Amino acid sequence: MNITPQQYPQFNDTTLESLLLSLARKILEIQKDSTLNSTSETIITITEDLNNETTEVQLKELQASIVNGIITIKNYFNYDFTDGVGQYPFNRTNIVDAFFHVLMFQQKHELNIAKNPGSLMCCDFDIANVSEMNMTQQLVINAGLTDYPITVTNGNSLTTASKQYLI
């Protein structure tokens, strides 16, 4: 699905599918950097299946709360994320929160047959209320992409990119 680039200024993606994968890859990169991930938390895994040209992204046990009626994911990293400049979901202020809201937005479009002619259902999330467990955050969220279509290019080096499936 085509989008206006740089609604998250650090990302030049022109499709929703590409932006979501770029956000995931950046989260993984940040997670691996001990200066940006001072608590060494592991919240994301990405696995690519080059033969089937798909990728799987899993974010597990994200802590969240409801702020002014909106689910807000905890800011896990000491990363200088530039706030989104667009309308929802392109208006979030930390990278993990941006990923989650873009994923929810994309899933909404997956459910629209007119926008998803191939009927691919790659986005998934679940939310649990944990306020009874005396945690600092009210919600725990798991979010992911399953069988997310990618294109594999084998030029000077192997590269992968998301494949657009929504219109």
CSV table of C-alpha atoms in Angstrom, one decimal:
chain,number,residue,atom,x,y,z
A,1,MET,CA,0.0,0.0,0.0
A,2,ASN,CA,1.6,3.3,-1.1
A,3,ILE,CA,2.3,5.9,1.6
A,4,THR,CA,3.9,9.3,1.7
A,5,PRO,CA,7.6,8.8,2.5
A,6,GLN,CA,9.2,10.2,5.7
A,7,GLN,CA,6.1,10.4,7.8
A,8,TYR,CA,8.6,8.9,10.2
A,9,PRO,CA,11.5,11.2,9.1
A,10,GLN,CA,14.2,8.6,9.6
A,11,PHE,CA,12.5,6.2,7.1
A,12,ASN,CA,12.2,6.8,3.4
A,13,ASP,CA,9.8,3.9,2.7
A,14,THR,CA,7.1,4.5,0.1
A,15,THR,CA,4.9,1.5,1.0
A,16,LEU,CA,3.3,0.5,4.3
A,17,GLU,CA,4.7,-3.0,4.0
A,18,SER,CA,8.2,-1.6,3.6
A,19,LEU,CA,7.9,0.8,6.5
A,20,LEU,CA,6.8,-2.0,8.8
A,21,LEU,CA,9.7,-4.2,7.9
A,22,SER,CA,12.2,-1.2,8.1
A,23,LEU,CA,10.9,-0.4,11.6
A,24,ALA,CA,11.4,-4.1,12.7
A,25,ARG,CA,14.9,-4.2,11.3
A,26,LYS,CA,15.8,-1.0,13.0
A,27,ILE,CA,14.4,-2.3,16.3
A,28,LEU,CA,16.6,-5.4,16.0
A,29,GLU,CA,19.7,-3.3,15.1
A,30,ILE,CA,19.1,-1.1,18.2
A,31,GLN,CA,18.4,-4.2,20.4
A,32,LYS,CA,21.8,-5.5,19.5
A,33,ASP,CA,23.6,-2.3,20.4
A,34,SER,CA,24.5,-2.3,24.1
A,35,THR,CA,24.8,1.5,24.1
A,36,LEU,CA,21.2,1.9,23.0
A,37,ASN,CA,19.8,-1.2,24.8
A,38,SER,CA,21.4,-0.6,28.2
A,39,THR,CA,19.0,-3.1,29.9
A,40,SER,CA,19.9,-5.8,27.3
A,41,GLU,CA,16.2,-6.6,26.8
A,42,THR,CA,15.4,-8.9,24.0
A,43,ILE,CA,12.0,-8.0,22.6
A,44,ILE,CA,12.3,-8.8,18.8
A,45,THR,CA,13.4,-11.7,16.6
A,46,ILE,CA,13.4,-11.7,12.8
A,47,THR,CA,13.8,-14.9,10.8
A,48,GLU,CA,14.0,-14.9,7.0
A,49,ASP,CA,13.1,-17.9,4.8
A,50,LEU,CA,15.0,-17.0,1.6
A,51,ASN,CA,13.7,-20.1,-0.3
A,52,ASN,CA,10.0,-19.2,0.2
A,53,GLU,CA,10.7,-15.4,0.1
A,54,THR,CA,9.1,-14.7,3.5
A,55,THR,CA,10.1,-13.3,6.8
A,56,GLU,CA,8.8,-13.7,10.3
A,57,VAL,CA,9.0,-10.9,12.9
A,58,GLN,CA,8.1,-11.5,16.6
A,59,LEU,CA,7.9,-8.9,19.3
A,60,LYS,CA,7.2,-10.6,22.6
A,61,GLU,CA,5.9,-9.3,26.0
A,62,LEU,CA,5.9,-5.6,25.1
A,63,GLN,CA,4.9,-3.6,28.1
A,64,ALA,CA,2.2,-1.0,27.4
A,65,SER,CA,-0.3,1.3,29.1
A,66,ILE,CA,-3.3,3.3,28.0
A,67,VAL,CA,-2.5,7.0,27.7
A,68,ASN,CA,-5.4,9.3,26.8
A,69,GLY,CA,-7.3,6.3,25.4
A,70,ILE,CA,-4.4,5.1,23.2
A,71,ILE,CA,-2.3,2.1,23.7
A,72,THR,CA,1.3,3.3,24.3
A,73,ILE,CA,4.2,0.9,24.2
A,74,LYS,CA,7.0,1.5,26.7
A,75,ASN,CA,10.1,3.1,25.3
A,76,TYR,CA,12.7,0.3,25.6
A,77,PHE,CA,15.8,1.9,24.1
A,78,ASN,CA,18.0,5.0,24.4
A,79,TYR,CA,17.5,5.6,20.7
A,80,ASP,CA,17.1,9.1,19.2
A,81,PHE,CA,13.8,8.4,17.4
A,82,THR,CA,12.4,11.3,15.4
A,83,ASP,CA,8.7,11.6,16.1
A,84,GLY,CA,6.3,10.9,13.3
A,85,VAL,CA,4.9,13.9,11.5
A,86,GLY,CA,1.7,12.5,9.9
A,87,GLN,CA,-1.7,11.4,11.0
A,88,TYR,CA,-2.3,8.2,12.9
A,89,PRO,CA,-0.4,5.8,12.8
A,90,PHE,CA,2.4,8.0,11.6
A,91,ASN,CA,2.5,10.1,14.8
A,92,ARG,CA,4.1,7.9,17.4
A,93,THR,CA,7.1,9.0,19.5
A,94,ASN,CA,9.2,5.9,20.1
A,95,ILE,CA,10.2,3.3,17.5
A,96,VAL,CA,8.6,0.2,19.2
A,97,ASP,CA,5.3,2.1,19.7
A,98,ALA,CA,5.5,3.2,16.0
A,99,PHE,CA,6.0,-0.4,14.9
A,100,PHE,CA,3.0,-1.6,16.9
A,101,HIS,CA,0.7,1.1,15.6
A,102,VAL,CA,1.8,0.7,12.0
A,103,LEU,CA,1.2,-3.1,12.4
A,104,MET,CA,-2.3,-2.5,13.7
A,105,PHE,CA,-3.1,-0.1,10.9
A,106,GLN,CA,-1.7,-2.6,8.3
A,107,GLN,CA,-3.8,-5.4,9.8
A,108,LYS,CA,-6.9,-3.2,9.5
A,109,HIS,CA,-6.2,-3.0,5.8
A,110,GLU,CA,-5.5,-6.7,5.5
A,111,LEU,CA,-9.1,-7.2,6.6
A,112,ASN,CA,-10.4,-5.1,3.8
A,113,ILE,CA,-10.9,-7.3,0.7
A,114,ALA,CA,-10.7,-4.3,-1.6
A,115,LYS,CA,-7.3,-3.4,-0.3
A,116,ASN,CA,-6.0,-7.0,0.0
A,117,PRO,CA,-6.9,-8.8,-3.2
A,118,GLY,CA,-4.6,-11.7,-2.4
A,119,SER,CA,-6.1,-12.2,1.0
A,120,LEU,CA,-2.7,-12.3,2.7
A,121,MET,CA,-3.0,-12.2,6.5
A,122,CYS,CA,0.5,-11.5,7.9
A,123,CYS,CA,-0.1,-9.2,10.8
A,124,ASP,CA,-1.1,-10.4,14.2
A,125,PHE,CA,-1.1,-9.2,17.8
A,126,ASP,CA,-2.6,-10.0,21.2
A,127,ILE,CA,-3.1,-7.8,24.2
A,128,ALA,CA,-3.4,-9.0,27.8
A,129,ASN,CA,-4.5,-6.9,30.8
A,130,VAL,CA,-2.0,-7.4,33.6
A,131,SER,CA,-2.9,-4.6,36.0
A,132,GLU,CA,-3.8,-7.2,38.6
A,133,MET,CA,-0.2,-8.4,38.7
A,134,ASN,CA,1.2,-5.1,40.1
A,135,MET,CA,3.3,-4.4,37.0
A,136,THR,CA,4.2,-0.8,36.2
A,137,GLN,CA,2.5,-1.2,32.8
A,138,GLN,CA,-1.1,-2.2,32.5
A,139,LEU,CA,-0.8,-4.3,29.3
A,140,VAL,CA,1.4,-7.0,27.8
A,141,ILE,CA,1.4,-7.2,24.0
A,142,ASN,CA,2.7,-9.8,21.5
A,143,ALA,CA,2.9,-8.6,17.9
A,144,GLY,CA,4.3,-10.1,14.8
A,145,LEU,CA,4.4,-10.8,11.1
A,146,THR,CA,4.1,-14.3,9.8
A,147,ASP,CA,4.9,-15.3,6.2
A,148,TYR,CA,5.5,-11.7,5.4
A,149,PRO,CA,6.4,-11.5,1.7
A,150,ILE,CA,9.9,-10.4,0.7
A,151,THR,CA,11.8,-10.2,-2.5
A,152,VAL,CA,15.3,-11.8,-2.5
A,153,THR,CA,17.9,-10.2,-4.8
A,154,ASN,CA,21.3,-11.9,-5.3
A,155,GLY,CA,23.5,-9.3,-6.8
A,156,ASN,CA,26.9,-8.4,-5.4
A,157,SER,CA,25.4,-9.3,-2.0
A,158,LEU,CA,22.2,-10.9,-1.0
A,159,THR,CA,19.5,-8.4,-0.1
A,160,THR,CA,15.9,-8.7,0.9
A,161,ALA,CA,13.1,-6.2,0.7
A,162,SER,CA,9.4,-6.3,1.6
A,163,LYS,CA,7.0,-7.1,-1.2
A,164,GLN,CA,3.9,-4.9,-1.5
A,165,TYR,CA,0.6,-6.9,-1.2
A,166,LEU,CA,-1.9,-4.2,-0.2
A,167,ILE,CA,-3.4,-1.6,-2.6
